[in-house]
Amino acid sequence: METFVIYVINLERSPDRWNTILSQANSIGVSIERVPGVDGCAIRSGDWINVDEKKFELRNGRKILPGEYGCYKAHLSVLEMFVASPHSAAIIVEDDVDLTENFLPRVAAIRDHLPSAELVKLLNHRAKGFRESIVTAYGDRVGRCLHGPQGSAACYLVTRSGAIKLLDQIQTMRYPYDIALERGWKTGVEVYTVANNIVNLSKHSTNSQIADRSQYRAVKIRGLRKMSTHVIRAIEYLRRIWYAL
């Protein structure tokens, strides 16, 4: 079975989350490596780097939330760490995920059955319009979705070539990280997804460290100013369909 380095993103102020996932990893005999998260709420917006706020607002119909900035930067730092390592593939995990006992063999089976994949989302909020590419020996269906965004960057497999492409294409923040991750038609990354999650969100996920619904609503743009966003989303939707087909 192929070996993977497993990185877990964890904020300094959340030792309980780290202790929970570390205990899970130890119980199933899996080695994980903690990567410090980036607390976006502790960084003034004037100090943000590599952020295109105007394009983010235009494409997403709202302003950037500090927690989103921190999430984006944390994932980029993990990709950089991975590329600097000797490993050929990594599993990147956020600390509000429950690790299941057989998730590593299942990920290895995906790699065996679909070696062309450079990124595989192992957890999503939705998988509508799923188009199957392969089925592993564990029964995991892997493919692409006509509908999206699927949501979540909580757990995904990425290869060295995929990470290099992402670092080249998404250094500047113009989308939330989970959306940027799926845009294989733009980044050139061979992106796939599981039809059914291989891991699940833990109890910690009920307390988001990015933002709650009221915070998202507070930064939304309304009225005619959002017309351009609707047009961009329609184009992106068509590109997603073309990519999935």
Coordinates of N, CA and C in Angstrom, one line a residue:
M1 N 0.8 -1.2 0.0 CA 0.0 0.0 0.0 C 0.9 1.3 0.0
E2 N 0.5 2.2 -0.8 CA 1.2 3.5 -0.9 C 1.2 4.2 0.4
T3 N 2.2 4.8 0.8 CA 2.3 5.6 2.1 C 2.0 7.1 1.8
F4 N 1.3 7.7 2.7 CA 0.9 9.1 2.5 C 1.4 9.9 3.7
V5 N 1.8 11.1 3.5 CA 2.0 12.0 4.6 C 0.6 12.6 4.9
I6 N 0.3 12.7 6.2 CA -1.0 13.3 6.5 C -0.8 14.5 7.4
Y7 N -1.2 15.6 6.8 CA -1.1 16.9 7.5 C -2.5 17.3 8.1
V8 N -2.4 17.8 9.3 CA -3.6 18.2 10.0 C -3.5 19.7 10.4
I9 N -4.3 20.5 9.8 CA -4.3 22.0 10.1 C -5.0 22.2 11.4
N10 N -4.3 22.9 12.4 CA -4.9 23.1 13.7 C -4.4 24.5 14.3
L11 N -5.4 25.3 14.7 CA -5.1 26.6 15.3 C -4.5 26.4 16.7
E12 N -3.6 27.3 17.1 CA -3.0 27.2 18.4 C -4.0 27.3 19.5
R13 N -5.1 28.0 19.3 CA -6.2 28.2 20.3 C -7.2 27.0 20.3
S14 N -6.9 25.9 19.6 CA -7.8 24.8 19.6 C -7.1 23.5 19.9
P15 N -6.5 23.4 21.1 CA -5.8 22.2 21.4 C -6.7 21.0 21.6
D16 N -8.0 21.3 21.9 CA -9.0 20.2 22.1 C -9.2 19.5 20.8
R17 N -9.2 20.2 19.7 CA -9.4 19.6 18.4 C -8.2 18.7 18.0
W18 N -7.0 19.2 18.3 CA -5.8 18.5 18.0 C -5.8 17.2 18.8
N19 N -6.1 17.3 20.1 CA -6.1 16.1 20.9 C -7.1 15.1 20.5
T20 N -8.2 15.5 20.0 CA -9.2 14.6 19.5 C -8.8 13.8 18.3
I21 N -8.3 14.5 17.3 CA -7.9 13.8 16.1 C -6.6 13.0 16.3
L22 N -5.7 13.5 17.2 CA -4.5 12.7 17.4 C -4.8 11.4 18.1
S23 N -5.8 11.5 19.0 CA -6.2 10.2 19.7 C -6.8 9.3 18.7
Q24 N -7.6 9.8 17.7 CA -8.2 8.9 16.7 C -7.1 8.3 15.9
A25 N -6.1 9.1 15.5 CA -5.0 8.6 14.6 C -4.2 7.5 15.4
N26 N -3.9 7.7 16.6 CA -3.2 6.8 17.4 C -4.0 5.4 17.5
S27 N -5.3 5.6 17.7 CA -6.1 4.4 17.9 C -6.2 3.5 16.6
I28 N -6.0 4.1 15.4 CA -6.0 3.3 14.2 C -4.6 3.1 13.6
G29 N -3.6 3.5 14.4 CA -2.2 3.3 13.9 C -1.8 4.1 12.8
V30 N -2.3 5.4 12.7 CA -2.0 6.3 11.6 C -1.1 7.4 12.2
S31 N -0.1 7.8 11.4 CA 0.8 8.9 11.8 C 0.3 10.2 11.2
I32 N 0.1 11.3 12.0 CA -0.3 12.5 11.4 C 0.7 13.6 11.9
E33 N 0.7 14.7 11.1 CA 1.7 15.8 11.3 C 0.9 17.1 11.5
R34 N 1.0 17.7 12.6 CA 0.3 19.0 12.9 C 0.9 20.1 12.1
V35 N 0.1 20.9 11.5 CA 0.5 22.2 10.8 C -0.2 23.3 11.5
P36 N 0.5 24.3 12.0 CA -0.2 25.4 12.6 C -1.2 26.1 11.7
G37 N -2.4 26.4 12.1 CA -3.3 27.1 11.3 C -3.0 28.6 11.3
V38 N -3.7 29.4 10.5 CA -3.5 30.8 10.4 C -4.8 31.4 10.9
D39 N -4.7 32.2 12.0 CA -5.8 32.8 12.6 C -6.1 34.1 11.9
G40 N -7.0 34.1 10.9 CA -7.3 35.3 10.1 C -7.9 36.4 11.0
C41 N -8.6 36.0 12.1 CA -9.2 37.0 12.9 C -8.2 37.9 13.7
A42 N -7.0 37.4 13.7 CA -5.9 38.1 14.4 C -5.0 38.9 13.5
I43 N -5.4 39.0 12.2 CA -4.7 39.7 11.2 C -5.5 40.8 10.6
R44 N -5.1 42.1 10.7 CA -5.8 43.2 10.1 C -5.9 43.0 8.6
S45 N -7.1 43.4 8.1 CA -7.3 43.3 6.6 C -6.3 44.1 5.8
G46 N -5.8 45.1 6.4 CA -4.7 45.9 5.8 C -3.4 45.2 5.6
D47 N -3.3 44.1 6.4 CA -2.0 43.4 6.4 C -2.1 42.1 5.5
W48 N -3.3 41.9 4.9 CA -3.5 40.7 4.1 C -2.6 40.8 2.9
I49 N -2.0 39.7 2.4 CA -1.2 39.6 1.3 C -1.7 38.7 0.2
N50 N -1.4 39.0 -1.1 CA -1.9 38.2 -2.2 C -3.4 37.9 -2.2
V51 N -4.1 39.0 -2.0 CA -5.6 39.0 -2.0 C -6.1 40.0 -3.0
D52 N -7.0 39.6 -3.9 CA -7.7 40.5 -4.8 C -9.1 40.7 -4.3
E53 N -9.3 41.7 -3.4 CA -10.6 41.9 -2.8 C -11.7 42.3 -3.8
K54 N -11.3 43.0 -4.8 CA -12.3 43.5 -5.8 C -12.8 42.3 -6.6
K55 N -11.9 41.4 -7.0 CA -12.3 40.2 -7.8 C -13.1 39.2 -6.9
F56 N -12.6 39.1 -5.7 CA -13.3 38.2 -4.8 C -14.8 38.7 -4.6
E57 N -15.0 39.9 -4.4 CA -16.3 40.5 -4.2 C -17.2 40.3 -5.5
L58 N -16.5 40.5 -6.6 CA -17.3 40.4 -7.9 C -17.7 39.0 -8.2
R59 N -16.8 38.0 -7.9 CA -17.0 36.6 -8.2 C -17.9 35.9 -7.2
N60 N -17.9 36.4 -6.0 CA -18.6 35.7 -4.9 C -19.8 36.4 -4.3
G61 N -19.9 37.7 -4.8 CA -21.1 38.4 -4.3 C -21.0 38.8 -2.9
R62 N -19.9 38.9 -2.3 CA -19.7 39.3 -0.9 C -18.2 39.6 -0.6
K63 N -18.0 40.2 0.5 CA -16.6 40.5 0.9 C -16.0 39.3 1.6
I64 N -14.7 39.3 1.7 CA -13.9 38.3 2.3 C -14.0 38.4 3.8
L65 N -14.3 37.2 4.5 CA -14.3 37.2 5.9 C -12.9 36.8 6.4
P66 N -12.5 37.4 7.6 CA -11.1 37.1 8.1 C -10.8 35.6 8.3
G67 N -11.8 34.9 8.7 CA -11.6 33.4 8.9 C -11.3 32.7 7.5
E68 N -11.9 33.2 6.5 CA -11.7 32.7 5.1 C -10.2 32.9 4.7
Y69 N -9.8 34.1 5.0 CA -8.4 34.5 4.7 C -7.4 33.5 5.4
G70 N -7.7 33.3 6.7 CA -6.8 32.4 7.5 C -6.8 31.0 6.9
C71 N -8.0 30.5 6.6 CA -8.1 29.2 6.0 C -7.4 29.0 4.7
Y72 N -7.5 30.0 3.9 CA -6.8 30.0 2.6 C -5.3 29.9 2.7
K73 N -4.8 30.8 3.6 CA -3.3 30.9 3.8 C -2.8 29.6 4.5
A74 N -3.6 29.0 5.4 CA -3.2 27.8 6.0 C -3.0 26.7 5.0
H75 N -4.0 26.5 4.1 CA -3.9 25.4 3.2 C -2.7 25.6 2.2
L76 N -2.5 26.9 1.8 CA -1.3 27.1 0.9 C 0.0 26.8 1.7
S77 N 0.1 27.1 3.0 CA 1.3 26.8 3.7 C 1.5 25.2 3.8
V78 N 0.4 24.5 3.8 CA 0.5 23.0 3.9 C 1.0 22.5 2.5
L79 N 0.5 23.1 1.4 CA 0.9 22.7 0.1 C 2.4 23.0 -0.1
E80 N 2.8 24.1 0.4 CA 4.3 24.5 0.3 C 5.1 23.5 1.1
M81 N 4.6 23.1 2.3 CA 5.4 22.2 3.1 C 5.5 20.8 2.4
F82 N 4.4 20.4 1.8 CA 4.3 19.1 1.1 C 5.3 19.1 0.0
V83 N 5.3 20.1 -0.9 CA 6.1 20.2 -2.0 C 7.6 20.2 -1.6
A84 N 7.9 20.8 -0.5 CA 9.3 20.8 0.0 C 9.7 19.4 0.6
S85 N 8.8 18.5 0.8 CA 9.1 17.2 1.4 C 9.4 16.2 0.3
P86 N 9.9 15.0 0.7 CA 10.2 14.0 -0.3 C 9.0 13.1 -0.7
H87 N 7.8 13.4 -0.1 CA 6.6 12.6 -0.4 C 6.0 12.8 -1.7
S88 N 5.4 11.8 -2.3 CA 4.7 11.9 -3.6 C 3.3 12.2 -3.5
A89 N 2.7 12.0 -2.4 CA 1.2 12.3 -2.2 C 1.0 12.6 -0.7
A90 N 0.0 13.5 -0.5 CA -0.4 13.9 0.8 C -1.9 13.9 1.0
I91 N -2.3 13.7 2.2 CA -3.7 13.9 2.6 C -3.7 15.1 3.6
I92 N -4.5 16.1 3.2 CA -4.6 17.3 3.9 C -5.9 17.3 4.6
V93 N -5.9 17.5 6.0 CA -7.1 17.3 6.8 C -7.2 18.6 7.7
E94 N -8.5 19.0 7.8 CA -8.7 20.1 8.8 C -9.1 19.3 10.1
D95 N -8.9 20.0 11.3 CA -9.0 19.3 12.5 C -10.4 19.0 13.0
D96 N -11.4 19.3 12.2 CA -12.8 18.9 12.6 C -13.3 17.7 11.9
V97 N -12.4 16.8 11.5 CA -12.7 15.6 10.8 C -12.5 14.4 11.7
D98 N -13.4 13.4 11.5 CA -13.3 12.1 12.2 C -12.6 11.2 11.3
L99 N -11.4 10.6 11.7 CA -10.7 9.6 10.9 C -11.3 8.3 11.1
T100 N -11.6 7.5 10.0 CA -12.2 6.2 10.1 C -11.0 5.2 10.0
E101 N -11.3 4.0 10.5 CA -10.2 3.0 10.6 C -9.6 2.6 9.3
N102 N -10.4 2.5 8.3 CA -9.9 2.0 7.0 C -9.8 3.1 5.9
F103 N -9.7 4.3 6.4 CA -9.7 5.4 5.3 C -8.4 5.4 4.5
L104 N -7.2 5.0 5.2 CA -6.0 5.0 4.4 C -6.0 3.9 3.3
P105 N -6.4 2.7 3.6 CA -6.4 1.7 2.5 C -7.4 2.1 1.4
R106 N -8.5 2.8 1.8 CA -9.5 3.2 0.8 C -8.9 4.3 -0.1
V107 N -8.1 5.2 0.5 CA -7.4 6.2 -0.3 C -6.3 5.6 -1.2
A108 N -5.6 4.6 -0.7 CA -4.6 3.9 -1.5 C -5.3 3.2 -2.7
A109 N -6.4 2.7 -2.5 CA -7.2 2.0 -3.6 C -7.6 3.0 -4.7
I110 N -7.9 4.2 -4.2 CA -8.3 5.2 -5.2 C -7.0 5.6 -6.1
R111 N -5.9 5.7 -5.4 CA -4.7 6.0 -6.2 C -4.3 4.8 -7.2
D112 N -4.6 3.6 -6.7 CA -4.3 2.5 -7.6 C -5.2 2.4 -8.8
H113 N -6.5 2.7 -8.6 CA -7.5 2.7 -9.7 C -7.5 3.9 -10.6
L114 N -7.0 5.0 -10.0 CA -7.1 6.3 -10.8 C -5.8 7.1 -10.7
P115 N -4.7 6.5 -11.2 CA -3.4 7.1 -11.0 C -3.3 8.5 -11.7
S116 N -4.2 8.9 -12.6 CA -4.1 10.2 -13.2 C -4.6 11.3 -12.3
A117 N -5.3 10.9 -11.3 CA -5.9 12.0 -10.4 C -4.8 12.7 -9.6
E118 N -4.9 14.0 -9.7 CA -3.9 14.8 -8.9 C -4.5 15.4 -7.6
L119 N -5.8 15.4 -7.6 CA -6.5 15.8 -6.4 C -7.8 15.1 -6.3
V120 N -8.1 14.5 -5.1 CA -9.4 13.8 -4.9 C -10.0 14.3 -3.6
K121 N -11.1 14.9 -3.7 CA -11.8 15.4 -2.5 C -12.5 14.1 -1.8
L122 N -12.1 14.0 -0.5 CA -12.6 12.8 0.2 C -13.7 13.1 1.1
L123 N -14.1 14.4 1.2 CA -15.3 14.8 2.0 C -15.9 16.0 1.3
N124 N -17.2 16.0 1.1 CA -17.9 17.1 0.4 C -19.3 17.3 1.2
H125 N -19.8 18.5 0.9 CA -21.2 18.7 1.5 C -22.3 18.2 0.5
R126 N -21.9 18.0 -0.8 CA -22.9 17.6 -1.7 C -22.2 17.0 -2.9
A127 N -22.8 16.0 -3.6 CA -22.2 15.4 -4.8 C -23.3 15.1 -5.8
K128 N -24.0 16.2 -6.2 CA -25.1 16.1 -7.2 C -24.6 16.1 -8.6
G129 N -25.3 15.3 -9.4 CA -24.8 15.2 -10.8 C -23.5 14.4 -10.9
F130 N -23.3 13.4 -10.1 CA -22.1 12.7 -10.0 C -21.9 11.8 -11.3
R131 N -20.7 11.9 -11.9 CA -20.4 11.0 -13.0 C -19.2 10.2 -12.6
E132 N -19.5 8.9 -12.6 CA -18.5 7.9 -12.1 C -17.4 7.6 -13.1
S133 N -16.1 7.6 -12.6 CA -15.0 7.3 -13.4 C -14.5 5.9 -13.1
I134 N -14.4 5.6 -11.8 CA -13.9 4.2 -11.3 C -14.7 3.8 -10.0
V135 N -14.6 2.5 -9.8 CA -15.1 2.0 -8.5 C -13.9 1.2 -7.9
T136 N -13.6 1.4 -6.7 CA -12.4 0.7 -6.1 C -12.9 -0.6 -5.5
A137 N -11.9 -1.4 -5.0 CA -12.2 -2.7 -4.4 C -13.0 -2.5 -3.1
Y138 N -13.0 -1.3 -2.6 CA -13.8 -1.1 -1.4 C -15.2 -0.5 -1.7
G139 N -15.5 -0.4 -3.0 CA -16.8 0.0 -3.4 C -16.9 1.6 -3.4
D140 N -15.8 2.3 -3.3 CA -15.8 3.7 -3.3 C -15.9 4.2 -4.8
R141 N -16.9 5.0 -5.1 CA -17.1 5.5 -6.4 C -16.4 6.8 -6.5
V142 N -15.6 7.0 -7.6 CA -14.8 8.2 -7.7 C -15.1 8.8 -9.1
G143 N -15.3 10.1 -9.2 CA -15.6 10.7 -10.5 C -15.6 12.2 -10.3
R144 N -16.5 12.9 -11.1 CA -16.7 14.3 -11.1 C -18.1 14.7 -11.0
C145 N -18.4 15.9 -10.6 CA -19.8 16.3 -10.4 C -20.1 17.4 -11.4
L146 N -21.3 17.3 -12.0 CA -21.8 18.3 -12.9 C -22.3 19.6 -12.1
H147 N -22.7 19.3 -10.9 CA -23.2 20.4 -10.0 C -22.2 20.8 -9.0
G148 N -22.2 22.1 -8.7 CA -21.2 22.5 -7.7 C -21.4 24.0 -7.4
P149 N -20.6 24.6 -6.5 CA -19.5 24.0 -5.8 C -20.0 22.9 -4.8
Q150 N -19.1 21.9 -4.5 CA -19.5 20.9 -3.7 C -19.3 21.2 -2.2
G151 N -18.5 22.2 -1.9 CA -18.3 22.7 -0.6 C -17.3 21.8 0.2
S152 N -16.5 22.4 1.1 CA -15.6 21.8 2.0 C -14.2 21.5 1.4
A153 N -13.2 21.9 2.2 CA -11.8 21.5 1.9 C -11.3 20.7 3.1
A154 N -12.2 20.1 3.8 CA -11.8 19.5 5.1 C -10.9 18.3 5.0
C155 N -10.9 17.6 3.8 CA -10.1 16.4 3.7 C -9.9 16.1 2.2
Y156 N -8.7 16.1 1.7 CA -8.5 15.8 0.3 C -7.1 15.2 0.1
L157 N -7.0 14.3 -0.9 CA -5.7 13.8 -1.4 C -5.1 14.7 -2.4
V158 N -3.9 14.9 -2.4 CA -3.2 15.7 -3.4 C -1.8 15.2 -3.7
T159 N -1.5 15.1 -5.0 CA -0.2 14.6 -5.4 C 0.8 15.8 -5.5
R160 N 2.0 15.4 -5.7 CA 3.0 16.5 -5.8 C 2.8 17.4 -7.0
S161 N 2.4 16.8 -8.2 CA 2.2 17.6 -9.4 C 0.9 18.5 -9.2
G162 N -0.1 18.0 -8.5 CA -1.3 18.7 -8.2 C -1.0 19.9 -7.3
A163 N -0.2 19.7 -6.3 CA 0.2 20.8 -5.3 C 1.0 21.9 -6.0
I164 N 1.9 21.5 -6.9 CA 2.7 22.5 -7.6 C 1.8 23.3 -8.5
K165 N 0.9 22.7 -9.2 CA -0.1 23.5 -10.0 C -0.9 24.4 -9.2
L166 N -1.4 23.9 -8.1 CA -2.2 24.8 -7.2 C -1.4 26.0 -6.7
L167 N -0.2 25.8 -6.3 CA 0.6 26.9 -5.8 C 0.9 27.9 -6.9
D168 N 1.0 27.4 -8.1 CA 1.2 28.3 -9.2 C 0.0 29.1 -9.6
Q169 N -1.2 28.5 -9.5 CA -2.4 29.1 -10.0 C -3.3 29.9 -9.0
I170 N -3.2 29.5 -7.7 CA -4.1 30.1 -6.7 C -3.5 30.9 -5.6
Q171 N -2.2 31.3 -5.8 CA -1.5 32.1 -4.8 C -2.4 33.3 -4.4
T172 N -3.0 34.0 -5.4 CA -3.8 35.2 -5.1 C -5.2 34.7 -4.8
M173 N -5.8 35.2 -3.7 CA -7.1 34.7 -3.3 C -8.2 35.5 -4.0
R174 N -9.0 34.8 -4.8 CA -10.1 35.4 -5.5 C -11.4 34.6 -5.2
Y175 N -11.2 33.5 -4.6 CA -12.4 32.6 -4.2 C -12.1 32.1 -2.8
P176 N -13.1 31.6 -2.1 CA -12.8 30.8 -0.9 C -12.0 29.6 -1.3
Y177 N -11.2 29.1 -0.3 CA -10.3 28.0 -0.7 C -11.0 26.8 -1.3
D178 N -12.1 26.4 -0.7 CA -12.8 25.2 -1.1 C -13.3 25.3 -2.6
I179 N -13.7 26.5 -3.0 CA -14.1 26.7 -4.4 C -12.8 26.7 -5.3
A180 N -11.8 27.4 -4.9 CA -10.6 27.4 -5.7 C -10.0 26.0 -5.9
L181 N -10.2 25.2 -4.9 CA -9.7 23.8 -5.0 C -10.3 23.0 -6.1
E182 N -11.6 23.3 -6.4 CA -12.4 22.4 -7.3 C -12.2 22.9 -8.8
R183 N -11.6 24.1 -9.0 CA -11.6 24.6 -10.3 C -10.5 24.1 -11.3
G184 N -10.6 22.8 -11.5 CA -9.6 22.1 -12.3 C -9.5 22.7 -13.7
W185 N -10.7 23.2 -14.2 CA -10.7 23.7 -15.6 C -9.8 25.0 -15.7
K186 N -9.6 25.6 -14.5 CA -8.7 26.8 -14.5 C -7.3 26.5 -14.1
T187 N -7.1 25.6 -13.1 CA -5.8 25.4 -12.5 C -5.0 24.3 -13.3
G188 N -5.7 23.5 -14.1 CA -5.0 22.4 -14.8 C -4.9 21.2 -14.0
V189 N -5.4 21.2 -12.8 CA -5.3 20.0 -11.9 C -6.4 19.0 -12.2
E190 N -6.0 17.8 -12.3 CA -7.0 16.7 -12.5 C -7.7 16.4 -11.2
V191 N -8.9 17.0 -11.0 CA -9.6 17.0 -9.8 C -10.7 16.0 -9.9
Y192 N -10.8 15.2 -8.8 CA -11.9 14.2 -8.7 C -12.5 14.2 -7.3
T193 N -13.6 13.5 -7.2 CA -14.3 13.5 -5.9 C -14.8 12.1 -5.6
V194 N -15.0 11.8 -4.4 CA -15.8 10.6 -4.0 C -17.3 10.9 -4.0
A195 N -18.1 9.9 -4.4 CA -19.5 10.0 -4.4 C -20.0 10.1 -3.0
N196 N -19.4 9.3 -2.1 CA -19.8 9.2 -0.7 C -18.5 9.5 0.2
N197 N -18.7 10.3 1.2 CA -17.5 10.7 2.0 C -16.8 9.5 2.6
I198 N -15.5 9.5 2.5 CA -14.6 8.5 3.1 C -14.4 8.8 4.6
V199 N -14.4 10.1 5.0 CA -14.3 10.5 6.4 C -15.5 11.4 6.6
N200 N -15.8 11.7 7.8 CA -16.9 12.6 8.2 C -16.5 13.7 9.1
L201 N -17.3 14.7 9.1 CA -17.0 15.8 10.0 C -17.3 15.4 11.5
S202 N -16.5 15.9 12.4 CA -16.7 15.6 13.8 C -17.6 16.6 14.5
K203 N -17.8 16.4 15.8 CA -18.7 17.2 16.6 C -18.1 18.7 16.6
H204 N -16.8 18.8 16.4 CA -16.2 20.1 16.4 C -16.7 21.0 15.3
S205 N -17.1 20.4 14.2 CA -17.5 21.1 13.0 C -18.8 22.0 13.2
T206 N -19.5 21.7 14.3 CA -20.7 22.5 14.5 C -20.3 23.9 15.0
N207 N -19.1 24.1 15.4 CA -18.6 25.4 15.8 C -17.5 25.8 14.8
S208 N -18.0 26.5 13.7 CA -17.1 26.9 12.7 C -16.1 27.9 13.2
Q209 N -14.8 27.7 12.8 CA -13.7 28.7 13.1 C -13.5 29.7 12.0
I210 N -14.3 29.6 10.9 CA -14.3 30.5 9.8 C -15.3 31.6 10.0
A211 N -16.6 31.2 10.1 CA -17.7 32.2 10.3 C -19.0 31.4 10.4
D212 N -20.0 32.1 11.0 CA -21.3 31.5 11.1 C -22.2 32.2 10.0
R213 N -23.4 31.7 9.9 CA -24.3 32.1 8.9 C -24.6 33.6 8.9
S214 N -24.7 34.2 10.1 CA -25.0 35.6 10.3 C -23.8 36.4 9.8
Q215 N -22.6 36.0 9.9 CA -21.4 36.7 9.5 C -21.4 36.7 7.9
Y216 N -21.7 35.5 7.3 CA -21.8 35.4 5.9 C -22.8 36.4 5.3
R217 N -24.0 36.4 5.9 CA -25.1 37.3 5.5 C -24.7 38.7 5.6
A218 N -24.0 39.1 6.6 CA -23.6 40.5 6.9 C -22.7 41.1 5.8
V219 N -22.0 40.2 5.1 CA -21.0 40.8 4.1 C -21.5 40.5 2.6
K220 N -22.7 40.1 2.5 CA -23.3 39.8 1.1 C -23.6 41.1 0.4
I221 N -23.4 41.2 -0.9 CA -23.8 42.3 -1.7 C -25.2 42.0 -2.3
R222 N -26.0 43.0 -2.3 CA -27.4 42.8 -2.7 C -27.8 43.8 -3.9
G223 N -28.9 43.5 -4.5 CA -29.4 44.4 -5.6 C -28.6 44.2 -6.9
L224 N -28.6 45.3 -7.6 CA -28.0 45.3 -9.0 C -26.6 45.1 -9.0
R225 N -25.9 45.4 -7.9 CA -24.5 45.2 -7.8 C -24.1 43.8 -7.9
K226 N -25.0 42.9 -7.7 CA -24.7 41.5 -7.7 C -25.0 40.8 -9.1
M227 N -25.5 41.6 -10.0 CA -25.8 41.0 -11.3 C -24.5 40.4 -12.0
S228 N -23.4 41.1 -11.9 CA -22.2 40.5 -12.5 C -21.8 39.2 -11.8
T229 N -22.0 39.1 -10.5 CA -21.7 37.8 -9.8 C -22.6 36.7 -10.4
H230 N -23.8 37.0 -10.7 CA -24.7 35.9 -11.3 C -24.2 35.5 -12.6
V231 N -23.7 36.4 -13.4 CA -23.2 36.1 -14.8 C -22.0 35.2 -14.6
I232 N -21.1 35.6 -13.8 CA -19.8 34.9 -13.6 C -20.1 33.5 -13.1
R233 N -21.1 33.3 -12.1 CA -21.4 32.0 -11.6 C -22.0 31.1 -12.7
A234 N -22.8 31.7 -13.6 CA -23.4 30.9 -14.7 C -22.3 30.4 -15.6
I235 N -21.3 31.2 -15.9 CA -20.2 30.8 -16.8 C -19.4 29.7 -16.1
E236 N -19.1 29.9 -14.8 CA -18.4 28.9 -14.0 C -19.1 27.6 -14.0
Y237 N -20.4 27.6 -13.9 CA -21.3 26.4 -13.9 C -21.1 25.7 -15.2
L238 N -21.1 26.4 -16.3 CA -21.0 25.8 -17.6 C -19.6 25.2 -17.7
R239 N -18.6 25.8 -17.2 CA -17.2 25.3 -17.3 C -17.1 24.0 -16.4
R240 N -17.8 24.0 -15.3 CA -17.8 22.8 -14.4 C -18.4 21.6 -15.2
I241 N -19.5 21.9 -15.9 CA -20.2 20.8 -16.6 C -19.3 20.3 -17.7
W242 N -18.7 21.2 -18.4 CA -17.7 20.8 -19.5 C -16.6 19.9 -18.9
Y243 N -16.0 20.3 -17.8 CA -14.9 19.7 -17.2 C -15.3 18.3 -16.7
A244 N -16.5 18.2 -16.1 CA -17.0 16.9 -15.7 C -17.3 15.9 -16.8
L245 N -17.7 16.5 -17.9 CA -18.0 15.6 -19.1 C -16.8 15.1 -19.8

